[in-house]
Coordinates of C-alpha atoms in Angstrom, one line a residue:
M1 CA -55.8 15.8 21.0
S2 CA -54.0 15.1 24.3
A3 CA -50.4 13.9 25.4
P4 CA -51.3 9.7 26.3
E5 CA -50.1 10.6 30.1
D6 CA -47.6 8.6 29.7
A7 CA -45.7 10.6 27.2
G8 CA -44.2 12.8 29.9
Q9 CA -42.2 9.4 31.4
D10 CA -40.9 8.4 29.2
A11 CA -39.0 12.4 27.8
A12 CA -38.0 12.4 31.2
P13 CA -35.6 9.4 30.7
R14 CA -34.6 10.4 27.4
R15 CA -33.7 13.7 28.4
G16 CA -31.7 12.0 31.1
Y17 CA -29.5 9.8 29.2
A18 CA -28.5 12.7 26.5
K19 CA -27.5 14.4 29.8
G20 CA -25.5 12.0 30.6
A21 CA -24.0 11.1 27.4
A22 CA -23.1 14.7 27.0
R23 CA -21.5 14.8 30.9
R24 CA -19.5 11.3 29.6
A25 CA -18.6 13.3 26.1
Q26 CA -17.6 16.4 28.8
I27 CA -15.4 14.1 30.0
L28 CA -13.5 12.4 27.5
D29 CA -12.8 15.4 26.1
Q30 CA -10.8 16.8 29.8
V31 CA -8.6 14.1 29.7
L32 CA -8.0 13.5 26.0
R33 CA -6.3 16.9 25.9
M34 CA -4.9 16.6 29.4
V35 CA -3.3 13.0 27.9
A36 CA -1.9 15.2 25.0
E37 CA -0.6 17.8 26.5
Q38 CA 0.6 15.8 30.0
G39 CA 0.8 12.2 29.6
V40 CA -0.3 9.6 31.2
D41 CA 0.9 9.6 34.7
A42 CA -2.1 12.4 34.8
S43 CA -5.2 10.2 34.8
S44 CA -5.7 8.2 37.1
L45 CA -9.4 8.1 38.0
R46 CA -8.4 10.0 40.9
S47 CA -7.0 12.9 39.2
V48 CA -8.3 12.9 37.1
A49 CA -12.3 13.8 39.4
E50 CA -9.7 16.6 40.8
A51 CA -8.3 18.0 37.9
L52 CA -12.5 18.3 36.3
G53 CA -13.8 18.9 40.4
I54 CA -16.3 15.7 40.1
S55 CA -16.2 13.9 42.6
H56 CA -14.0 10.0 42.3
A57 CA -17.4 8.3 42.4
A58 CA -18.7 10.4 39.8
L59 CA -15.8 9.3 37.6
R60 CA -16.5 6.2 37.9
H61 CA -19.9 6.0 37.3
Y62 CA -19.2 7.0 33.4
F63 CA -15.4 5.3 33.4
P64 CA -15.5 2.8 36.5
T65 CA -12.1 1.6 35.5
R66 CA -9.6 3.4 34.3
D67 CA -8.4 0.9 31.7
D68 CA -12.4 2.0 31.0
L69 CA -10.8 5.6 30.6
L70 CA -8.6 4.9 29.7
V71 CA -9.3 3.1 25.8
A72 CA -12.0 5.0 25.5
V73 CA -9.7 7.8 25.2
Y74 CA -7.9 6.8 22.6
R75 CA -10.3 5.6 20.8
A76 CA -11.9 9.1 20.7
H77 CA -8.2 10.9 20.2
E78 CA -8.2 7.5 16.4
V79 CA -11.9 8.7 16.0
Q80 CA -11.0 12.3 15.8
R81 CA -7.5 11.7 13.7
G82 CA -9.3 9.7 10.8
E83 CA -11.4 12.7 10.6
A84 CA -8.7 15.6 9.8
G85 CA -6.1 13.1 8.2
G86 CA -9.1 11.5 6.0
P87 CA -8.3 7.7 3.8
P88 CA -4.7 6.7 3.5
E89 CA -2.9 6.7 0.1
S90 CA -1.3 3.1 0.9
A91 CA -1.3 0.5 2.7
V92 CA 2.4 2.6 5.4
G93 CA 1.8 5.8 3.8
G94 CA -0.9 6.7 6.5
M95 CA 0.8 4.9 9.2
R96 CA 3.5 7.4 8.3
K97 CA 1.4 10.3 8.0
S98 CA 0.6 9.4 11.6
A99 CA 3.7 9.4 12.2
V100 CA 4.2 13.0 11.6
L101 CA 0.7 13.4 13.0
N102 CA 1.6 12.1 16.2
R103 CA 4.4 14.6 16.8
E104 CA 2.5 17.4 18.3
V105 CA 0.8 15.0 20.1
P106 CA 3.9 13.5 22.4
G107 CA 1.7 12.3 25.2
L108 CA -0.9 10.2 23.3
V109 CA 1.4 7.9 21.7
Q110 CA 2.9 7.8 25.6
L111 CA -1.0 6.1 26.1
Y112 CA -0.9 4.1 23.3
T113 CA 2.3 2.7 24.2
T114 CA 1.0 1.2 28.0
L115 CA -2.2 0.5 26.1
A116 CA 0.2 -1.6 24.6
G117 CA 2.5 -3.0 27.8
D118 CA -0.5 -3.8 29.3
A119 CA -2.8 -5.3 27.4
A120 CA 0.4 -7.6 26.8
G121 CA -0.7 -8.6 30.9
A122 CA -2.8 -9.9 32.8
G123 CA -5.3 -8.3 34.4
H124 CA -6.1 -5.9 31.8
P125 CA -9.1 -7.5 30.4
V126 CA -10.6 -4.5 28.6
T127 CA -7.1 -3.1 27.2
R128 CA -6.4 -6.8 25.8
E129 CA -10.0 -7.0 23.9
F130 CA -9.8 -3.1 22.7
F131 CA -6.0 -3.9 21.2
R132 CA -6.5 -8.0 20.1
E133 CA -9.6 -6.2 18.3
R134 CA -7.4 -2.8 17.1
F135 CA -5.0 -5.2 15.3
A136 CA -7.7 -7.3 13.3
R137 CA -9.7 -4.5 12.3
L138 CA -5.5 -3.2 11.2
R139 CA -5.0 -5.6 9.5
A140 CA -7.8 -6.0 7.2
E141 CA -8.1 -3.0 6.8
L142 CA -4.1 -2.5 5.3
S143 CA -5.0 -6.0 3.3
D144 CA -7.5 -4.6 1.0
Q145 CA -4.7 -1.6 0.5
V146 CA -1.9 -3.8 -0.5
R147 CA -4.4 -5.6 -2.3
A148 CA -5.1 -2.8 -4.3
D149 CA -1.8 -1.2 -5.2
Q150 CA -1.5 -5.2 -6.3
E151 CA -3.9 -4.9 -8.2
A152 CA -3.5 -1.3 -9.7
G153 CA 0.6 -2.7 -10.2
R154 CA 2.6 -1.4 -7.3
I155 CA 3.3 -5.0 -5.3
D156 CA 4.5 -7.6 -6.0
P157 CA 0.9 -10.1 -6.2
A158 CA 2.9 -12.8 -4.9
V159 CA 3.8 -11.3 -1.5
D160 CA 0.6 -11.8 1.4
A161 CA -1.5 -9.2 1.8
G162 CA -1.5 -10.5 5.7
D163 CA 2.3 -10.4 5.9
I164 CA 2.6 -7.0 4.6
A165 CA 0.0 -5.7 6.4
A166 CA 1.5 -6.7 10.0
L167 CA 4.6 -5.9 9.0
A168 CA 3.5 -2.1 8.6
I169 CA 1.8 -2.6 12.0
A170 CA 4.6 -4.4 13.5
A171 CA 6.8 -1.5 12.0
S172 CA 4.5 1.4 13.2
D173 CA 4.2 0.8 16.7
G174 CA 7.6 0.0 17.0
I175 CA 9.3 2.8 15.8
Q176 CA 7.0 4.9 18.1
V177 CA 8.7 3.8 21.2
Q178 CA 11.9 4.0 19.5
W179 CA 11.4 8.0 18.5
L180 CA 9.0 7.3 22.5
L181 CA 12.1 7.2 24.3
D182 CA 15.2 9.5 21.9
P183 CA 12.6 11.5 20.1
D184 CA 15.6 13.1 18.2
A185 CA 17.3 9.8 17.5
V186 CA 14.3 8.8 14.6
D187 CA 12.4 10.2 12.3
G188 CA 9.7 7.5 12.2
A189 CA 8.5 8.8 8.6
R190 CA 11.3 8.7 7.2
V191 CA 11.7 4.7 8.2
L192 CA 8.2 4.1 7.4
E193 CA 8.3 5.8 3.6
L194 CA 11.8 3.5 3.5
L195 CA 9.3 0.6 4.7
E196 CA 7.3 1.0 1.7
R197 CA 10.7 1.2 -0.8
L198 CA 11.3 -1.4 0.5
V199 CA 8.1 -3.6 -0.3
P200 CA 8.1 -5.5 -3.3
P201 CA 7.0 -4.9 -6.6
P202 CA 6.2 -6.6 -9.4
P203 CA 8.7 -8.1 -11.4
V204 CA 10.0 -7.4 -14.7
A205 CA 9.4 -9.4 -18.0
S206 CA 12.2 -10.1 -20.0
S207 CA 11.7 -10.3 -23.9
E208 CA 10.7 -14.3 -24.2
G209 CA 7.4 -13.4 -21.3
T210 CA 9.0 -14.2 -18.6
A211 CA 9.2 -12.1 -15.2
R212 CA 12.8 -11.9 -14.1
P213 CA 13.0 -11.5 -10.8

């Protein structure tokens, strides 16, 4: 039985799509290494195109704007970090582990702080939406971890899980900026460990059955 006449026509677009996706992934991987080693300054679209040996127009085919490129780079970094880091042992513990790993890639910490600054300003809708979604996801994930710790008796159940999650994110991001500006003065992992110890445990019940503060 012969193949349908349009089989070859269908295969050609699929091959073209697969080739384009592979080329995009290759570019992303190369830029990720560039940013990790050299920082954000090396990642303008034109400089990236020159470093990769492709035209500016060809790079814009895959990443229309600098924001599209940098957000894609950080998303790729987060995927790699998640695969390498494993599940966090506690709400703050995962961020403490990231603080240790970040010492190896200061360029990506710089990328994160640059994107965060862009997201807070005007004219960066792609970056703003990325951070809105990221913070919403992190708050939800961390809140679930806090609630698990509360059910296990490690954190006071009266404390709002969402508030602890938001505080942990704020502390982690702020420490990253301080570490980036003065690496020898700030130990991010140690500071986050302190934050974890400051999260209130459940109140201790007195012999009369009432909780003591």
